[in-house]
């Protein structure tokens, strides 16, 4: 699948401290410690509805990770999937009387234009489930062969499941106890009551073909991929085992990332799937998590169509810490709009306080588990001083424009209208 166009990222002199991020598995903030090429996989959308601010916040958090790593001189190999074969897509397509492939294409196009408007750096590999079916078939075959997978005893629908005990370390990613796993498994797409499973929380790897559902031929019987194996193979086949960052929202901690890791580890001789499991908090509206199923959505595309500058959306989202569950409010947009205006006025001046100390602070805050709220406050401080006529560093406004563009993804000098949807 084609990714979206990349915005330019200016290179800024110097470098900051090495990035440290919270790892869900080890339950602590630790160095990301990549080699010269940093490797990052972030779970992509299920394209049955439009991008809301919760999705945007999650992709923006990993965009900031991407920008910080680049600023530290790393090349970043970034991979993202599109879950374009899944039940929610079929159900919505059926409800709306359209082909599920057309629905997926339409919503993926909308997502791409939202990401472009928000100036999110695109993944190098943007891979749909449809495109990766062959990879899944190879992986399921290998898991069957090694005994990590089994088919249920059902002549009509011999679905294939993963033995959650196969790796011996199952549960290390989420650290959840058995009761919590059972609850979340049932709530988030699992099928604990499927007869024939050896353990109720064993996850589906391959769903045998059902009438009216899409399927692909495979040596172990026609069917379609389960959800978690899709992300395991797309990541593993491009980044290798032990890649640096596996990312997504906190609703993916279990079962999705636990099983993506376990599948990957069973395939790659037990090496830890990802070094870091990084999870963003949930964005809510009116006291509830923003979700397609609840329908309480603020869409990026709606805001852009109403003339809201995407830079304001970015600054509004960056004003909260990525790991905090938080509510989106109209007021947050107002605050972000004022901030953008203030920064623009400040960098339009001929001089201001020397930028080096501010740039160092921004880098330090971001390296410290992505403390974007403090990074914004550091820029505020510079902008207020500049507007008060303090400082005579003539290069400073340009330097501030550079760092805000490179690390926060906001181009203070652009006047580009958002790109219309295809
Ligand atoms: N396709 C799968 C991942 S393989 C999926 O979860 N798709 S999704 O469209 O439901 O979500 C895409 C990303 O947005 C996921 O990382 C999810 O955790 C995140 N997300 C969904 N809702 C919110 C929210 N309200 N706040 C923050 N992030 C969210
Ligand atoms: Zn995923």
Short mmCIF file of C-alpha atoms and ligand atoms in Angstrom, two decimals:
data_model
loop_
_atom_site.label_atom_id
_atom_site.label_comp_id
_atom_site.label_asym_id
_atom_site.label_seq_id
_atom_site.Cartn_x
_atom_site.Cartn_y
_atom_site.Cartn_z
CA UNK A 1 0.00 0.00 0.00
CA UNK A 2 1.28 3.43 -0.80
CA UNK A 3 2.23 5.61 2.15
CA UNK A 4 1.58 9.36 2.20
CA UNK A 5 4.00 12.15 1.14
CA UNK A 6 6.58 13.21 3.71
CA UNK A 7 6.86 16.76 4.98
CA UNK A 8 10.40 18.17 4.93
CA UNK A 9 12.25 17.85 8.25
CA UNK A 10 14.95 20.46 8.84
CA UNK A 11 18.23 19.30 10.38
CA UNK A 12 19.11 21.21 13.51
CA UNK A 13 22.67 21.71 14.77
CA UNK A 14 23.74 19.77 17.83
CA UNK A 15 21.92 16.95 19.49
CA UNK A 16 20.14 16.24 22.77
CA UNK A 17 20.19 13.46 25.34
CA UNK A 18 19.33 9.93 24.20
CA UNK A 19 15.64 9.07 24.10
CA UNK A 20 14.13 7.25 27.09
CA UNK A 21 10.60 5.87 26.92
CA UNK A 22 8.32 3.97 29.25
CA UNK A 23 8.23 0.25 28.45
CA UNK A 24 4.99 -1.48 29.38
CA UNK A 25 6.68 -4.84 29.78
CA UNK A 26 9.46 -3.75 32.14
CA UNK A 27 7.18 -1.09 33.71
CA UNK A 28 9.85 1.58 33.71
CA UNK A 29 11.29 4.40 31.66
CA UNK A 30 14.43 3.10 29.94
CA UNK A 31 16.73 4.08 27.05
CA UNK A 32 15.49 3.19 23.59
CA UNK A 33 19.13 2.54 22.67
CA UNK A 34 18.84 1.88 18.94
CA UNK A 35 21.73 1.21 16.60
CA UNK A 36 22.30 3.60 13.72
CA UNK A 37 18.99 2.48 12.23
CA UNK A 38 16.12 2.67 14.73
CA UNK A 39 13.31 0.23 14.01
CA UNK A 40 9.70 1.02 14.89
CA UNK A 41 6.43 -0.75 14.23
CA UNK A 42 3.19 1.08 15.06
CA UNK A 43 -0.16 -0.64 14.67
CA UNK A 44 -2.23 1.05 11.98
CA UNK A 45 -5.94 1.65 11.61
CA UNK A 46 -8.80 -0.70 10.90
CA UNK A 47 -10.23 1.32 8.01
CA UNK A 48 -13.98 1.13 8.50
CA UNK A 49 -14.51 4.69 9.72
CA UNK A 50 -12.71 8.03 9.70
CA UNK A 51 -9.66 9.07 11.74
CA UNK A 52 -10.64 10.60 15.06
CA UNK A 53 -8.54 12.61 17.48
CA UNK A 54 -7.72 9.49 19.50
CA UNK A 55 -6.02 7.92 16.48
CA UNK A 56 -4.38 11.23 15.65
CA UNK A 57 -2.98 11.52 19.20
CA UNK A 58 -1.49 8.03 19.01
CA UNK A 59 0.15 8.54 15.60
CA UNK A 60 1.34 11.98 16.70
CA UNK A 61 3.05 10.49 19.77
CA UNK A 62 4.98 8.03 17.57
CA UNK A 63 5.67 10.81 15.07
CA UNK A 64 7.35 12.67 17.90
CA UNK A 65 9.39 9.54 18.73
CA UNK A 66 10.37 9.36 15.05
CA UNK A 67 11.42 13.03 14.99
CA UNK A 68 13.41 12.78 18.23
CA UNK A 69 15.27 9.71 16.94
CA UNK A 70 16.10 11.47 13.68
CA UNK A 71 17.25 14.53 15.57
CA UNK A 72 19.66 12.22 17.39
CA UNK A 73 21.14 11.17 14.08
CA UNK A 74 19.33 7.87 13.60
CA UNK A 75 17.77 6.69 10.43
CA UNK A 76 14.30 5.41 11.35
CA UNK A 77 12.83 2.36 9.67
CA UNK A 78 9.17 2.83 10.43
CA UNK A 79 6.57 0.19 9.56
CA UNK A 80 2.79 0.41 9.91
CA UNK A 81 -0.02 -1.96 8.95
CA UNK A 82 -3.61 -1.49 7.83
CA UNK A 83 -6.07 -4.04 9.21
CA UNK A 84 -8.04 -4.15 5.99
CA UNK A 85 -9.39 -7.68 6.54
CA UNK A 86 -11.43 -7.84 9.75
CA UNK A 87 -14.94 -8.28 11.11
CA UNK A 88 -15.70 -4.57 11.82
CA UNK A 89 -14.96 -3.81 8.18
CA UNK A 90 -17.26 -6.56 6.90
CA UNK A 91 -20.05 -5.55 9.28
CA UNK A 92 -19.90 -1.87 8.33
CA UNK A 93 -19.70 -2.67 4.60
CA UNK A 94 -22.72 -4.95 4.94
CA UNK A 95 -24.66 -2.29 6.88
CA UNK A 96 -23.86 0.38 4.28
CA UNK A 97 -24.34 -1.88 1.27
CA UNK A 98 -20.84 -1.42 -0.13
CA UNK A 99 -17.97 -3.76 -0.92
CA UNK A 100 -15.63 -4.19 2.07
CA UNK A 101 -12.62 -3.56 -0.16
CA UNK A 102 -14.06 -0.24 -1.34
CA UNK A 103 -14.81 0.76 2.25
CA UNK A 104 -11.23 -0.06 3.28
CA UNK A 105 -9.77 1.87 0.36
CA UNK A 106 -11.97 4.90 1.02
CA UNK A 107 -11.16 5.10 4.71
CA UNK A 108 -7.46 4.43 4.16
CA UNK A 109 -7.38 7.31 1.67
CA UNK A 110 -9.03 9.56 4.21
CA UNK A 111 -6.53 8.47 6.87
CA UNK A 112 -3.63 9.22 4.54
CA UNK A 113 -4.89 12.73 3.83
CA UNK A 114 -5.47 13.30 7.58
CA UNK A 115 -1.91 12.17 8.32
CA UNK A 116 -0.57 14.43 5.58
CA UNK A 117 -2.52 17.40 6.90
CA UNK A 118 -1.17 16.74 10.39
CA UNK A 119 2.37 16.50 8.98
CA UNK A 120 2.91 13.03 10.40
CA UNK A 121 6.03 11.44 8.87
CA UNK A 122 4.95 8.45 6.77
CA UNK A 123 6.08 4.88 7.46
CA UNK A 124 8.65 3.48 5.02
CA UNK A 125 6.56 0.32 4.72
CA UNK A 126 2.78 0.72 4.84
CA UNK A 127 1.37 -2.78 4.53
CA UNK A 128 -2.23 -3.96 4.38
CA UNK A 129 -3.44 -7.30 5.72
CA UNK A 130 -4.60 -8.16 2.19
CA UNK A 131 -1.05 -7.63 0.94
CA UNK A 132 0.45 -9.79 3.66
CA UNK A 133 -1.74 -12.90 3.41
CA UNK A 134 1.12 -14.94 1.88
CA UNK A 135 3.37 -13.99 4.79
CA UNK A 136 0.66 -15.01 7.26
CA UNK A 137 0.18 -18.35 5.50
CA UNK A 138 3.91 -19.08 5.74
CA UNK A 139 3.91 -18.15 9.44
CA UNK A 140 0.83 -20.21 10.32
CA UNK A 141 2.36 -23.17 8.48
CA UNK A 142 5.55 -22.82 10.53
CA UNK A 143 3.62 -22.52 13.81
CA UNK A 144 1.61 -25.64 12.99
CA UNK A 145 4.80 -27.49 12.18
CA UNK A 146 6.51 -26.52 15.43
CA UNK A 147 3.46 -27.42 17.51
CA UNK A 148 2.81 -23.82 18.62
CA UNK A 149 -0.48 -23.91 16.70
CA UNK A 150 -3.34 -26.39 16.32
CA UNK A 151 -6.54 -26.75 14.36
CA UNK A 152 -9.74 -27.25 16.36
CA UNK A 153 -11.45 -30.56 15.84
CA UNK A 154 -14.20 -29.27 13.54
CA UNK A 155 -14.49 -30.84 10.09
CA UNK A 156 -16.51 -27.95 8.69
CA UNK A 157 -14.54 -25.00 10.12
CA UNK A 158 -11.07 -26.17 11.23
CA UNK A 159 -9.96 -22.79 12.63
CA UNK A 160 -6.33 -22.59 13.69
CA UNK A 161 -5.32 -21.31 17.12
CA UNK A 162 -2.09 -20.39 18.84
CA UNK A 163 -1.20 -22.18 22.07
CA UNK A 164 -0.72 -19.33 24.48
CA UNK A 165 1.70 -21.45 26.49
CA UNK A 166 3.91 -22.11 23.43
CA UNK A 167 6.67 -19.66 24.34
CA UNK A 168 6.69 -20.16 28.10
CA UNK A 169 6.81 -16.40 28.72
CA UNK A 170 3.26 -15.51 27.74
CA UNK A 171 2.02 -12.51 29.75
CA UNK A 172 5.37 -10.73 30.05
CA UNK A 173 4.31 -7.89 27.78
CA UNK A 174 1.14 -6.80 29.60
CA UNK A 175 1.96 -8.23 33.05
CA UNK A 176 -1.78 -8.79 33.49
CA UNK A 177 -3.09 -11.55 35.72
CA UNK A 178 -5.17 -14.37 34.33
CA UNK A 179 -8.53 -12.85 35.32
CA UNK A 180 -7.72 -9.54 33.62
CA UNK A 181 -6.55 -11.38 30.51
CA UNK A 182 -9.79 -13.34 30.34
CA UNK A 183 -11.89 -10.20 30.67
CA UNK A 184 -9.95 -8.21 28.07
CA UNK A 185 -9.71 -11.16 25.69
CA UNK A 186 -13.51 -11.44 25.65
CA UNK A 187 -14.00 -7.67 25.31
CA UNK A 188 -11.47 -7.10 22.56
CA UNK A 189 -12.28 -9.44 19.75
CA UNK A 190 -11.42 -12.80 21.38
CA UNK A 191 -13.61 -15.91 21.31
CA UNK A 192 -13.19 -17.68 24.67
CA UNK A 193 -16.24 -19.90 24.11
CA UNK A 194 -15.19 -21.41 20.78
CA UNK A 195 -15.56 -25.19 21.28
CA UNK A 196 -12.39 -27.18 20.72
CA UNK A 197 -9.90 -24.63 21.99
CA UNK A 198 -7.34 -25.98 24.43
CA UNK A 199 -7.34 -22.81 26.48
CA UNK A 200 -10.16 -20.22 26.29
CA UNK A 201 -7.65 -17.42 25.72
CA UNK A 202 -5.81 -19.12 22.84
CA UNK A 203 -5.91 -16.63 19.95
CA UNK A 204 -7.12 -17.18 16.41
CA UNK A 205 -4.37 -17.45 13.79
CA UNK A 206 -6.39 -18.52 10.77
CA UNK A 207 -10.17 -18.49 10.40
CA UNK A 208 -11.40 -21.26 8.13
CA UNK A 209 -13.50 -20.02 5.19
CA UNK A 210 -17.17 -19.31 5.98
CA UNK A 211 -19.84 -18.74 3.34
CA UNK A 212 -20.06 -15.05 2.47
CA UNK A 213 -16.67 -14.19 3.99
CA UNK A 214 -13.49 -13.50 2.00
CA UNK A 215 -10.92 -16.28 2.05
CA UNK A 216 -7.58 -17.21 0.57
CA UNK A 217 -6.35 -20.71 -0.32
CA UNK A 218 -3.76 -22.20 2.04
CA UNK A 219 -2.11 -25.62 2.50
CA UNK A 220 -3.98 -26.03 5.80
CA UNK A 221 -7.33 -25.01 4.30
CA UNK A 222 -8.79 -21.84 2.83
CA UNK A 223 -9.46 -19.03 5.26
CA UNK A 224 -8.33 -15.62 6.40
CA UNK A 225 -5.76 -14.26 8.86
CA UNK A 226 -6.41 -13.63 12.52
CA UNK A 227 -5.61 -10.16 13.79
CA UNK A 228 -2.44 -10.52 15.87
CA UNK A 229 -0.47 -12.66 13.41
CA UNK A 230 -0.86 -9.92 10.81
CA UNK A 231 1.17 -7.49 12.91
CA UNK A 232 3.69 -10.18 13.94
CA UNK A 233 4.63 -11.06 10.39
CA UNK A 234 4.53 -7.55 8.95
CA UNK A 235 6.91 -6.38 11.69
CA UNK A 236 9.16 -9.44 11.80
CA UNK A 237 9.62 -9.73 8.04
CA UNK A 238 10.72 -6.11 7.72
CA UNK A 239 12.41 -5.24 11.00
CA UNK A 240 13.61 -8.62 12.26
CA UNK A 241 13.22 -9.94 15.78
CA UNK A 242 14.15 -7.69 18.68
CA UNK A 243 13.25 -4.48 16.88
CA UNK A 244 13.33 -1.29 18.92
CA UNK A 245 9.74 -0.12 19.41
CA UNK A 246 6.33 -1.79 19.13
CA UNK A 247 3.72 0.94 19.49
CA UNK A 248 0.02 1.55 19.78
CA UNK A 249 -2.70 2.76 22.11
CA UNK A 250 -3.10 1.26 25.59
CA UNK A 251 -6.16 -0.67 24.38
CA UNK A 252 -3.69 -2.82 22.41
CA UNK A 253 -1.62 -3.91 25.44
CA UNK A 254 -3.76 -7.04 25.72
CA UNK A 255 -4.54 -9.17 23.85
CA UNK A 256 -3.10 -7.63 20.69
CA UNK A 257 0.49 -6.86 21.61
CA UNK A 258 0.79 -9.83 23.95
CA UNK A 259 -0.13 -12.16 21.10
CA UNK A 260 1.78 -10.29 18.40
CA UNK A 261 4.83 -10.75 20.61
CA UNK A 262 4.10 -14.39 21.44
CA UNK A 263 3.48 -15.32 17.80
CA UNK A 264 6.63 -13.50 16.76
CA UNK A 265 8.67 -15.17 19.48
CA UNK A 266 7.36 -18.61 18.61
CA UNK A 267 8.39 -17.92 15.00
CA UNK A 268 11.80 -16.47 15.79
CA UNK A 269 13.11 -18.99 18.30
CA UNK A 270 12.02 -17.16 21.43
CA UNK A 271 13.98 -13.93 20.93
CA UNK A 272 12.07 -11.04 22.50
CA UNK A 273 9.81 -9.62 19.79
CA UNK A 274 10.36 -5.92 20.56
CA UNK A 275 12.74 -4.26 23.00
CA UNK A 276 10.21 -1.60 23.95
CA UNK A 277 6.42 -1.84 24.12
CA UNK A 278 5.18 1.73 24.06
CA UNK A 279 1.54 2.63 24.67
CA UNK A 280 -0.38 5.86 24.43
CA UNK A 281 -3.24 6.89 26.71
CA UNK A 282 -6.81 7.03 25.46
CA UNK A 283 -8.37 10.27 24.26
CA UNK A 284 -11.95 10.69 25.40
CA UNK A 285 -14.85 13.00 24.82
CA UNK A 286 -17.54 13.87 27.37
CA UNK A 287 -16.20 11.40 29.90
CA UNK A 288 -15.96 8.36 27.58
CA UNK A 289 -13.14 6.88 25.51
CA UNK A 290 -13.44 8.18 21.95
CA UNK A 291 -14.24 5.14 19.85
CA UNK A 292 -15.81 4.17 16.59
CA UNK A 293 -18.09 1.75 18.36
CA UNK A 294 -19.40 4.40 20.81
CA UNK A 295 -19.69 6.97 18.03
CA UNK A 296 -18.47 9.89 20.20
CA UNK A 297 -15.95 11.05 17.66
CA UNK A 298 -14.26 14.26 16.75
CA UNK A 299 -12.83 13.64 13.30
CA UNK A 300 -9.63 15.18 12.02
CA UNK A 301 -11.24 15.56 8.59
CA UNK A 302 -14.29 17.36 10.03
CA UNK A 303 -12.11 19.83 11.92
CA UNK A 304 -9.97 20.47 8.83
CA UNK A 305 -13.04 20.89 6.64
CA UNK A 306 -14.38 23.42 9.15
CA UNK A 307 -11.20 25.42 8.59
CA UNK A 308 -9.31 24.46 11.76
CA UNK A 309 -5.60 24.77 11.05
CA UNK A 310 -4.06 21.27 11.51
CA UNK A 311 -1.17 22.90 13.37
CA UNK A 312 -3.69 23.84 16.08
CA UNK A 313 -4.83 20.21 16.32
CA UNK A 314 -1.19 19.15 16.67
CA UNK A 315 -0.43 21.68 19.36
CA UNK A 316 -3.69 20.84 21.16
CA UNK A 317 -2.78 17.16 21.30
CA UNK A 318 0.89 17.76 22.20
CA UNK A 319 -0.28 19.77 25.22
CA UNK A 320 -1.13 16.49 27.00
CA UNK A 321 1.35 13.76 27.94
CA UNK A 322 1.12 10.85 25.52
CA UNK A 323 0.69 8.25 28.26
CA UNK A 324 -2.15 10.03 30.08
CA UNK A 325 -5.76 9.14 29.42
CA UNK A 326 -7.26 12.55 28.70
CA UNK A 327 -10.39 14.30 27.49
CA UNK A 328 -10.49 16.38 24.33
CA UNK A 329 -12.25 19.73 24.80
CA UNK A 330 -13.12 22.72 22.64
CA UNK A 331 -11.17 24.78 25.14
CA UNK A 332 -7.98 22.86 24.28
CA UNK A 333 -8.36 23.99 20.67
CA UNK A 334 -8.70 27.60 21.83
CA UNK A 335 -5.55 27.38 23.94
CA UNK A 336 -3.64 25.80 21.05
CA UNK A 337 -4.85 28.47 18.61
CA UNK A 338 -3.63 31.23 20.93
CA UNK A 339 -0.31 29.48 21.36
CA UNK A 340 0.18 29.15 17.59
CA UNK A 341 -0.59 32.84 17.09
CA UNK A 342 1.79 33.86 19.87
CA UNK A 343 4.62 31.72 18.50
CA UNK A 344 4.04 33.03 14.96
CA UNK A 345 4.14 36.63 16.15
CA UNK A 346 7.30 35.93 18.14
CA UNK A 347 9.22 34.34 15.26
CA UNK A 348 8.14 37.19 12.95
CA UNK A 349 10.31 39.55 15.00
CA UNK A 350 13.86 40.37 13.96
CA UNK A 351 15.45 39.08 17.14
CA UNK A 352 14.82 37.46 20.50
CA UNK A 353 16.62 35.72 23.35
CA UNK A 354 19.40 33.35 22.27
CA UNK A 355 17.81 30.07 21.20
CA UNK A 356 20.46 27.54 22.28
CA UNK A 357 19.26 27.10 25.87
CA UNK A 358 15.62 26.74 24.76
CA UNK A 359 16.55 24.20 22.11
CA UNK A 360 18.48 22.22 24.72
CA UNK A 361 15.47 22.29 27.05
CA UNK A 362 13.09 21.14 24.33
CA UNK A 363 15.42 18.27 23.46
CA UNK A 364 15.81 17.29 27.11
CA UNK A 365 12.05 17.31 27.78
CA UNK A 366 11.27 15.24 24.70
CA UNK A 367 14.04 12.73 25.44
CA UNK A 368 12.52 12.29 28.91
CA UNK A 369 9.64 9.98 27.96
CA UNK A 370 8.32 12.51 25.45
CA UNK A 371 7.37 15.31 27.80
CA UNK A 372 5.69 17.41 25.13
CA UNK A 373 3.76 19.68 27.55
CA UNK A 374 7.05 20.89 29.06
CA UNK A 375 8.57 21.30 25.58
CA UNK A 376 5.68 23.59 24.63
CA UNK A 377 6.16 25.62 27.82
CA UNK A 378 9.86 26.04 26.98
CA UNK A 379 8.94 27.53 23.59
CA UNK A 380 6.27 29.69 25.26
CA UNK A 381 8.95 31.16 27.52
CA UNK A 382 11.12 32.11 24.56
CA UNK A 383 8.15 33.54 22.62
CA UNK A 384 6.92 35.67 25.54
CA UNK A 385 10.38 37.11 26.06
CA UNK A 386 10.80 37.82 22.36
CA UNK A 387 7.43 39.57 22.26
CA UNK A 388 8.46 41.63 25.31
CA UNK A 389 11.46 42.83 23.31
CA UNK A 390 13.95 40.85 25.40
CA UNK A 391 17.11 39.60 23.68
CA UNK A 392 18.95 40.70 20.58
CA UNK A 393 19.94 37.40 18.99
CA UNK A 394 19.09 37.96 15.36
CA UNK A 395 19.35 34.29 14.37
CA UNK A 396 17.09 33.11 17.17
CA UNK A 397 13.67 33.37 15.45
CA UNK A 398 14.91 31.16 12.58
CA UNK A 399 16.40 28.68 15.03
CA UNK A 400 13.12 28.47 16.93
CA UNK A 401 11.23 27.98 13.66
CA UNK A 402 13.66 25.14 12.89
CA UNK A 403 13.32 23.27 16.16
CA UNK A 404 9.54 23.65 16.28
CA UNK A 405 9.34 22.28 12.76
CA UNK A 406 11.85 19.43 13.25
CA UNK A 407 10.71 18.14 16.63
CA UNK A 408 7.12 19.32 17.05
CA UNK A 409 6.19 19.07 13.37
CA UNK A 410 4.70 22.57 13.24
CA UNK A 411 5.86 24.87 10.46
CA UNK A 412 5.34 28.34 11.95
CA UNK A 413 5.96 30.06 8.62
CA UNK A 414 3.72 28.03 6.34
CA UNK A 415 0.41 29.33 5.14
CA UNK A 416 -0.58 26.16 3.37
CA UNK A 417 -4.25 25.28 3.52
CA UNK A 418 -5.00 21.67 4.45
CA UNK A 419 -4.97 19.24 1.57
CA UNK A 420 -8.44 18.24 0.42
CA UNK A 421 -9.52 14.60 0.65
CA UNK A 422 -9.04 12.51 -2.52
N1 LIG B 1 -5.87 -2.07 13.35
C1 LIG B 1 -5.74 -2.20 14.78
C2 LIG B 1 -4.31 -2.30 15.20
S1 LIG B 1 -3.45 -3.56 14.35
C3 LIG B 1 -6.45 -1.06 15.50
O1 LIG B 1 -6.43 -1.06 16.72
N2 LIG B 1 -7.03 -0.15 14.73
S2 LIG B 1 -7.87 1.08 15.29
O2 LIG B 1 -8.28 1.82 14.12
O3 LIG B 1 -8.90 0.63 16.16
O4 LIG B 1 -6.90 1.95 16.15
C4 LIG B 1 -5.75 2.52 15.57
C5 LIG B 1 -4.82 3.05 16.68
O5 LIG B 1 -5.46 4.12 17.38
C6 LIG B 1 -4.48 1.99 17.73
O6 LIG B 1 -3.12 2.15 18.14
C7 LIG B 1 -5.39 2.33 18.88
O7 LIG B 1 -4.84 1.94 20.12
C8 LIG B 1 -5.45 3.85 18.77
N3 LIG B 1 -6.68 4.41 19.36
C9 LIG B 1 -7.95 4.04 19.13
N4 LIG B 1 -8.81 4.78 19.88
C10 LIG B 1 -8.05 5.67 20.56
C11 LIG B 1 -8.32 6.72 21.50
N5 LIG B 1 -9.57 7.01 21.85
N6 LIG B 1 -7.29 7.42 22.00
C12 LIG B 1 -6.01 7.14 21.63
N7 LIG B 1 -5.67 6.17 20.76
C13 LIG B 1 -6.68 5.45 20.23
ZN1 LIG B 2 -1.53 -4.30 15.27
#
